[in-house]
XYZ file of C-alpha atoms in Angstrom:
537
model
C -30.932 -20.888 4.354
C -34.251 -22.237 5.582
C -37.364 -21.067 3.738
C -38.921 -18.318 5.886
C -42.387 -19.138 4.590
C -43.422 -21.547 7.400
C -43.177 -18.799 10.042
C -45.558 -16.727 7.954
C -48.684 -18.770 8.717
C -51.479 -17.950 11.172
C -49.416 -19.206 14.093
C -46.718 -16.595 13.297
C -49.141 -13.742 13.911
C -49.631 -14.972 17.441
C -45.927 -15.398 18.054
C -45.054 -13.033 20.883
C -41.832 -11.087 20.925
C -40.805 -12.794 24.164
C -41.220 -16.200 22.548
C -39.183 -15.162 19.524
C -36.535 -13.737 21.856
C -36.362 -17.078 23.663
C -35.981 -18.905 20.347
C -33.002 -16.706 19.443
C -31.361 -17.375 22.811
C -31.700 -21.108 22.163
C -29.939 -20.572 18.819
C -27.064 -18.833 20.648
C -26.545 -21.984 22.676
C -26.951 -24.307 19.713
C -24.072 -22.585 17.916
C -21.744 -22.524 20.904
C -22.263 -18.849 21.699
C -23.516 -19.139 25.283
C -20.571 -17.016 26.378
C -21.829 -14.154 24.208
C -25.375 -14.424 25.561
C -23.935 -14.455 29.108
C -22.015 -11.247 28.386
C -25.331 -9.782 27.260
C -26.797 -10.717 30.635
C -29.181 -13.194 29.021
C -27.785 -16.457 30.376
C -25.793 -17.990 33.215
C -22.445 -16.362 33.999
C -19.524 -17.697 31.990
C -15.887 -16.630 31.878
C -15.655 -17.198 28.139
C -14.099 -14.113 26.422
C -15.944 -12.451 23.571
C -13.117 -13.011 21.087
C -13.550 -16.762 21.488
C -16.643 -16.549 19.267
C -15.849 -18.141 15.922
C -16.906 -16.226 12.788
C -18.336 -19.412 11.279
C -20.550 -19.931 14.340
C -21.894 -16.377 14.115
C -22.631 -16.828 10.408
C -24.521 -20.051 11.165
C -26.455 -18.233 13.908
C -27.480 -15.406 11.566
C -28.567 -17.949 8.950
C -30.795 -19.762 11.446
C -32.346 -16.551 12.795
C -33.689 -15.804 9.338
C -33.749 -13.352 6.423
C -33.395 -10.160 8.493
C -30.293 -11.438 10.298
C -28.812 -12.721 7.021
C -29.228 -9.338 5.349
C -27.740 -7.607 8.387
C -24.757 -9.948 8.166
C -24.351 -8.938 4.525
C -24.284 -5.271 5.622
C -21.607 -6.119 8.216
C -19.591 -7.803 5.468
C -19.076 -4.326 3.980
C -17.589 -2.969 7.203
C -13.894 -3.678 6.905
C -13.390 -0.509 8.970
C -15.024 -2.304 11.920
C -14.267 -5.997 11.543
C -11.087 -7.990 11.014
C -10.513 -9.772 7.657
C -11.468 -13.220 8.991
C -14.894 -11.893 10.019
C -15.429 -10.170 6.670
C -14.526 -13.372 4.810
C -16.988 -15.409 6.873
C -19.838 -12.896 6.548
C -19.379 -12.702 2.777
C -20.491 -16.342 2.632
C -24.003 -15.398 3.716
C -26.329 -15.954 0.783
C -29.738 -14.336 0.443
C -31.166 -17.239 -1.535
C -34.173 -19.285 -0.511
C -36.393 -21.827 -2.272
C -39.087 -20.066 -4.333
C -42.704 -20.155 -3.228
C -45.038 -22.347 -5.301
C -46.982 -20.523 -8.008
C -50.252 -21.361 -6.266
C -49.102 -19.095 -3.427
C -47.780 -16.197 -5.509
C -50.546 -16.090 -8.129
C -53.206 -14.505 -5.881
C -50.617 -11.997 -4.613
C -49.785 -10.911 -8.183
C -53.408 -10.733 -9.274
C -54.387 -8.684 -6.248
C -51.548 -6.236 -6.921
C -52.185 -5.775 -10.666
C -55.964 -5.725 -10.289
C -57.123 -8.753 -12.251
C -56.357 -12.263 -13.570
C -52.872 -12.864 -14.917
C -54.356 -13.882 -18.295
C -55.850 -10.395 -18.657
C -52.395 -8.801 -18.761
C -49.944 -11.497 -19.916
C -49.885 -13.727 -22.999
C -47.299 -15.937 -21.263
C -46.314 -16.303 -17.621
C -43.666 -18.777 -16.459
C -44.889 -20.382 -13.261
C -41.386 -21.462 -12.249
C -39.445 -18.618 -10.644
C -36.074 -17.827 -12.232
C -34.660 -16.414 -8.958
C -35.763 -16.114 -5.336
C -34.563 -14.199 -2.288
C -35.840 -13.617 1.214
C -37.748 -10.471 0.171
C -39.051 -11.325 -3.302
C -38.883 -13.729 -6.219
C -38.994 -13.130 -9.972
C -40.779 -14.747 -12.908
C -40.340 -14.337 -16.663
C -43.450 -13.293 -18.609
C -44.693 -11.674 -21.829
C -47.228 -8.848 -21.878
C -50.202 -8.865 -24.258
C -48.391 -6.387 -26.522
C -45.484 -8.844 -26.943
C -42.940 -7.228 -24.629
C -40.798 -9.651 -22.617
C -40.747 -8.645 -18.961
C -39.611 -9.688 -15.511
C -42.251 -9.852 -12.781
C -40.938 -9.345 -9.253
C -43.339 -10.222 -6.449
C -42.774 -9.688 -2.738
C -43.149 -12.612 -0.359
C -46.357 -12.643 1.684
C -46.147 -11.344 5.244
C -42.479 -10.347 4.904
C -43.121 -6.910 6.429
C -44.394 -8.487 9.652
C -41.386 -10.815 9.833
C -38.946 -7.979 9.206
C -40.586 -5.692 11.741
C -40.597 -8.342 14.493
C -36.997 -9.464 14.014
C -35.694 -5.904 13.662
C -37.200 -4.990 17.033
C -35.470 -7.945 18.661
C -32.120 -7.323 16.957
C -32.174 -3.662 18.011
C -33.040 -4.716 21.557
C -30.006 -7.018 21.573
C -27.864 -4.244 20.054
C -28.783 -1.759 22.789
C -28.003 -4.331 25.484
C -24.665 -5.089 23.834
C -23.735 -1.395 23.660
C -24.319 -1.066 27.413
C -22.601 -4.257 28.527
C -19.829 -5.090 26.028
C -17.240 -2.368 25.244
C -15.821 -4.307 22.282
C -19.244 -4.250 20.611
C -20.130 -0.701 21.700
C -17.345 0.605 19.432
C -19.174 -0.906 16.461
C -22.289 1.210 17.205
C -24.633 -1.703 16.451
C -27.839 0.225 17.135
C -26.839 2.924 14.632
C -25.960 0.223 12.113
C -29.327 -1.425 12.600
C -31.185 1.879 12.242
C -29.502 2.493 8.891
C -30.104 -1.142 7.943
C -33.823 -0.798 8.781
C -34.125 2.186 6.441
C -32.364 0.292 3.645
C -34.525 -2.777 4.172
C -37.707 -0.712 4.039
C -36.643 0.690 0.653
C -35.813 -2.811 -0.599
C -39.273 -4.074 0.362
C -40.900 -1.276 -1.631
C -40.710 -2.676 -5.161
C -42.081 0.626 -6.475
C -39.016 2.379 -5.030
C -36.803 0.090 -7.098
C -38.680 1.164 -10.219
C -38.305 4.859 -9.395
C -34.575 4.507 -8.660
C -33.967 2.573 -11.882
C -35.790 5.229 -13.878
C -33.980 8.179 -12.255
C -30.483 6.681 -12.451
C -31.117 5.457 -16.001
C -32.001 9.000 -17.080
C -28.750 10.251 -15.551
C -26.566 7.580 -17.226
C -28.129 7.335 -20.686
C -25.737 9.868 -22.241
C -22.679 7.696 -21.461
C -24.076 4.495 -22.999
C -25.822 2.876 -20.018
C -29.401 1.611 -19.983
C -31.680 0.521 -17.174
C -34.893 -1.467 -17.505
C -38.119 0.373 -18.295
C -41.020 -0.341 -15.954
C -44.739 -0.712 -16.562
C -45.922 2.024 -14.202
C -49.613 1.046 -14.392
C -48.916 -2.451 -13.061
C -45.989 -1.733 -10.707
C -46.353 -0.879 -7.029
C -45.020 -1.647 -3.564
C -45.760 -5.398 -3.735
C -45.136 -6.156 -7.437
C -43.160 -4.533 -10.226
C -43.095 -5.314 -13.938
C -39.877 -4.427 -15.723
C -38.418 -4.816 -19.197
C -36.254 -7.887 -19.693
C -32.902 -6.677 -20.994
C -31.363 -8.853 -23.687
C -27.642 -9.381 -23.871
C -24.688 -11.269 -22.443
C -24.437 -11.353 -18.634
C -21.243 -9.644 -17.522
C -20.601 -12.651 -15.312
C -19.995 -14.684 -18.520
C -16.808 -13.033 -19.776
C -15.927 -16.007 -21.993
C -19.156 -15.555 -23.968
C -18.424 -11.822 -24.219
C -14.963 -12.516 -25.623
C -16.340 -15.037 -28.115
C -18.736 -12.322 -29.320
C -15.740 -10.036 -29.955
C -17.115 -7.272 -27.732
C -14.866 -4.315 -26.961
C -14.454 -5.195 -23.294
C -12.002 -2.357 -22.651
C -14.570 0.196 -23.804
C -17.312 -1.518 -21.776
C -15.086 -1.511 -18.677
C -14.549 2.226 -19.161
C -18.290 2.818 -19.489
C -18.975 0.775 -16.364
C -16.303 2.631 -14.360
C -17.614 6.000 -15.523
C -21.152 4.984 -14.571
C -20.196 3.965 -11.027
C -17.995 7.014 -10.402
C -20.510 9.486 -11.822
C -23.389 7.988 -9.847
C -21.455 8.416 -6.606
C -19.604 11.708 -7.074
C -21.986 13.719 -9.254
C -25.462 12.189 -9.049
C -25.422 11.314 -5.338
C -27.753 8.334 -5.910
C -26.063 5.118 -6.982
C -26.556 1.414 -7.612
C -25.135 -0.068 -4.403
C -24.590 -3.607 -5.704
C -23.094 -3.370 -9.232
C -21.675 -6.909 -9.244
C -21.388 -8.753 -12.588
C -24.736 -10.523 -12.077
C -26.479 -7.147 -12.259
C -24.652 -6.003 -15.406
C -25.389 -6.923 -19.041
C -23.556 -6.307 -22.293
C -26.614 -5.475 -24.407
C -27.232 -6.451 -28.021
C -27.155 -2.781 -29.114
C -23.652 -2.291 -27.663
C -24.772 -0.464 -24.561
C -24.240 -1.474 -20.949
C -27.286 -2.581 -18.963
C -27.810 -2.278 -15.194
C -30.561 -4.204 -13.398
C -31.823 -4.840 -9.851
C -31.985 -1.481 -8.104
C -33.208 -3.022 -4.860
C -30.043 -1.768 -3.132
C -29.504 1.939 -3.774
C -27.183 4.291 -1.894
C -27.597 8.016 -1.389
C -24.916 10.612 -0.717
C -26.132 14.029 0.372
C -24.331 17.079 -1.111
C -22.554 17.710 2.189
C -21.104 14.203 2.187
C -19.985 14.533 -1.424
C -18.254 17.804 -0.518
C -16.448 15.956 2.273
C -15.325 13.281 -0.184
C -13.991 15.976 -2.519
C -12.122 17.599 0.395
C -10.678 14.217 1.334
C -9.532 13.619 -2.233
C -7.876 17.036 -2.414
C -6.152 16.475 0.932
C -4.793 13.103 -0.220
C -3.676 14.536 -3.572
C -1.773 17.342 -1.837
C -0.391 14.940 0.807
C -2.071 17.038 3.504
C -2.245 14.383 6.234
C -3.683 16.860 8.725
C -6.578 17.533 6.342
C -7.126 13.787 5.870
C -7.254 13.304 9.646
C -9.703 16.194 9.981
C -12.168 14.456 7.650
C -11.736 11.020 9.256
C -12.241 12.517 12.729
C -15.342 14.338 11.519
C -16.793 11.095 10.187
C -15.950 9.192 13.381
C -17.545 11.789 15.669
C -14.248 13.391 16.822
C -13.139 10.618 19.226
C -10.179 11.019 21.567
C -7.295 9.434 19.634
C -3.547 9.918 19.335
C -3.777 12.392 16.472
C -0.020 12.744 15.973
C 0.466 8.973 15.633
C -2.532 8.771 13.275
C -1.092 11.537 11.083
C 2.253 9.715 10.954
C 0.559 6.442 9.940
C -1.475 8.162 7.219
C 1.592 10.057 5.956
C 3.426 6.754 5.584
C 0.467 5.246 3.714
C 0.091 8.225 1.367
C 3.830 8.285 0.701
C 3.722 4.567 -0.173
C 1.423 5.293 -3.111
C 2.527 8.815 -4.039
C 5.140 7.647 -6.558
C 3.041 4.854 -8.078
C 1.510 5.343 -11.513
C -2.258 5.709 -11.308
C -2.879 2.735 -13.548
C -0.794 0.595 -11.180
C -2.775 1.536 -8.075
C -4.768 -1.299 -6.547
C -7.776 0.258 -4.815
C -8.500 -2.894 -2.841
C -4.966 -2.800 -1.399
C -5.335 0.866 -0.446
C -8.719 0.276 1.156
C -7.499 -2.699 3.139
C -4.625 -0.647 4.544
C -6.934 2.255 5.381
C -9.427 -0.108 7.039
C -6.639 -1.585 9.139
C -5.713 1.927 10.312
C -9.329 2.723 11.154
C -9.617 -0.439 13.237
C -6.293 0.266 14.964
C -7.375 3.766 16.008
C -11.000 2.738 16.710
C -12.384 5.086 14.059
C -15.657 4.213 12.355
C -17.137 5.347 9.063
C -20.745 6.506 8.649
C -22.890 3.749 7.092
C -23.473 5.668 3.851
C -19.731 5.944 3.234
C -19.185 2.279 4.053
C -21.698 1.518 1.286
C -19.774 3.780 -1.112
C -16.508 1.983 -0.384
C -18.120 -1.436 -0.844
C -19.512 -0.254 -4.200
C -16.125 1.057 -5.319
C -14.398 -2.176 -4.338
C -17.013 -4.202 -6.238
C -16.552 -2.007 -9.299
C -12.753 -2.072 -9.147
C -12.660 -5.858 -8.859
C -14.997 -6.180 -11.834
C -13.075 -3.867 -14.201
C -9.800 -5.571 -13.271
C -11.341 -8.901 -14.323
C -12.412 -7.414 -17.649
C -9.158 -5.582 -18.291
C -6.174 -6.324 -15.968
C -4.364 -3.273 -17.422
C -7.295 -0.969 -16.724
C -6.087 2.655 -16.574
C -7.921 4.461 -13.805
C -6.278 7.770 -14.771
C -8.165 7.655 -18.061
C -11.459 7.547 -16.144
C -10.605 10.202 -13.562
C -9.794 12.943 -16.079
C -13.279 13.304 -17.671
C -14.850 12.854 -14.248
C -12.808 15.770 -12.865
C -14.016 17.969 -15.745
C -17.630 16.938 -15.155
C -17.235 17.637 -11.451
C -15.897 21.127 -12.139
C -18.842 21.815 -14.463
C -21.251 20.558 -11.795
C -19.675 22.715 -9.099
C -19.741 25.883 -11.233
C -23.121 25.574 -12.907
C -25.403 28.626 -12.470
C -27.946 26.796 -10.320
C -25.250 25.752 -7.879
C -23.740 29.234 -7.755
C -27.193 30.681 -7.058
C -27.628 28.121 -4.285
C -24.260 29.046 -2.740
C -25.178 32.742 -2.996
C -28.442 31.964 -1.225
C -26.564 30.223 1.576
C -24.273 33.249 1.913
C -27.252 35.613 2.136
C -28.859 33.375 4.725
C -25.657 33.398 6.769
C -25.521 37.202 6.554
C -29.147 37.324 7.640
C -28.403 35.161 10.677
C -25.459 37.417 11.485
C -27.689 40.499 11.258
C -30.280 38.914 13.551
C -27.587 38.075 16.085
C -26.086 41.589 16.014
C -27.783 42.789 19.246
C -26.384 39.791 21.123
C -22.956 40.329 19.538
C -22.960 44.020 20.491
C -23.892 43.034 24.023
C -20.883 40.702 24.203
C -18.572 43.435 22.853
C -19.948 45.920 25.412
C -19.271 43.384 28.181
C -15.673 42.951 27.013
C -15.169 46.729 26.855
C -16.642 47.223 30.315
C -14.857 44.378 32.107
C -11.743 43.949 30.004
C -12.275 40.179 30.134
C -12.810 37.698 27.320
C -14.308 34.277 28.078
C -12.615 31.429 26.214
C -13.835 27.802 26.209
C -11.444 24.987 25.306
C -12.299 21.290 25.301
C -10.098 19.228 27.686
C -8.519 17.178 24.892
C -7.731 20.364 22.924
C -6.176 21.886 26.047
C -3.948 18.813 26.371
C -2.938 19.235 22.754
C -2.037 22.900 23.313
C -0.022 22.048 26.413
C 1.810 19.326 24.536
C 0.512 16.690 26.941
C -0.510 14.403 24.091
C 2.131 11.758 23.580
C 4.326 12.552 20.637
C 2.731 15.991 20.167
C 4.803 18.816 18.733
C 4.188 22.320 17.529
C 3.397 22.662 13.839
C 5.740 25.345 12.416
C 3.139 26.148 9.754
C 0.855 27.410 12.519
C 2.798 30.680 13.040
C 2.631 32.147 9.513
C -1.034 31.130 9.270
C -1.832 32.825 12.583
C 0.033 36.006 11.556
C -1.821 36.094 8.224
C -5.155 35.849 10.047
C -4.144 38.644 12.427
C -3.147 40.809 9.468
C -6.560 40.314 7.881
C -8.312 41.221 11.148
C -6.478 44.540 11.752
C -6.149 45.595 8.099
C -9.073 48.068 8.080
C -7.977 49.902 11.251
C -4.193 49.466 11.224
C -3.020 48.952 7.621
C 0.654 49.524 8.469
C 0.587 46.944 11.260
C -1.278 44.560 8.971
C 1.435 44.934 6.317
C 4.166 44.192 8.868
C 2.308 41.101 10.109
C 1.781 39.864 6.561
C 5.470 40.387 5.746
C 6.508 38.478 8.867
C 4.103 35.689 7.900
C 5.747 35.384 4.473
C 9.258 35.376 5.995
C 8.336 32.577 8.433
C 6.682 30.529 5.671
C 9.818 30.826 3.485
C 12.041 29.892 6.435
C 9.925 26.783 7.101
C 10.069 25.849 3.411
C 13.885 26.197 3.377
C 14.155 24.128 6.563
C 12.220 21.255 4.976
C 14.349 21.167 1.816
């Protein structure tokens, strides 16, 4: 990718958005994508269909636009729920690597950030960068007290570049959503909004330090270390972190020559990833082998917390519900969660349930250690694309992280037993869900709900009085739900489990006033449930 530095000079500040927009349109034509720009209403009319765009041409376009477009392409590479395999394969080729800036350029940036000459803080500072990306580059150094460290410094003017290109990309996304139905399904503006938030965190090098510290504290008890940071010298533009010593996990041959217990290290790595996601809610979003070290003291090291994902408690609860639904082969429950995540679109629910039931049944009799997560995910992604269902961006990041982790542990240990990792995680999850603080929180939510109910009592009494006076009850049903009740939906059929459930609910409602009737309803519910069970056998 071209070095973005030249557009960061004085002339870049004067570059108007309209001029930059025109430059991007020229790039569309250069890469044979004039048909796409025409569909956006930004060029002469052409009859060229959208699906004629070649993935390789789009990748080349993103590369030429610059670092923001490249990083957005890398985000899209995670979205197998949106894009076909050939697009994912092409986007994965995007590399966020650029030539490093000369030391003469970065030195004043570092000295301004740390508050003095480099020689006042470091006994050694390697002028040649050991790695460089579009946001920052890193140098090896030694502090005056003898500690070996990594110095990460942000590129000059990158915030202005990111802000300008993000505005243009979001402008293009909004146009595409209005004019091109095939792209509207991808919700590009929502993707870019999430991407902008992630990019802002990545540009804050102090945020990386805070995330590394917090996640390291959470993982230390299972044998995982993260780099310690020099908090006095670290900030938004520069951070100074401990240089971890060990064998890079990308060099498995060296690890084997050192007679490391790779099976145990794979287990530690898997536990770390799963616990970060399911229990901690904040996780390293790019745990590829280049960011993992087998340390000299036998522990596992994680570095580079520039990409961090967050799962709110509500989302983690949804993941738990999804897991329980899959484990119990409750396809209706699985569909409920997927529809919730996709915004409850109008889809053929019966056909979707059948497809999911077939998928779950395919893996229900397979030993856990023989399950290939990547195969499962690819099949699920294909279903999501078929039914035009999309995942929220935070969950797409979770799935990408899980796939990265699964591929890595399979390389370390092809016979890796996932069941061995799930058992202790399930116990930890149960402890987390039943800890006193959580129970107090749930009790607080219940009291709040009761309070809201008490406050709404006058309105509720008014509605009851209206029903008593008029004898009428107003019922609202969404059109698609009405179709489902009528049986208009293709392939729809009545669920026999609905009747006993409905009778049980009725029994609970009338129990306090009509206990005998409630008992009869409950008995009938049990009889119908047993009859349905016998019918299925």
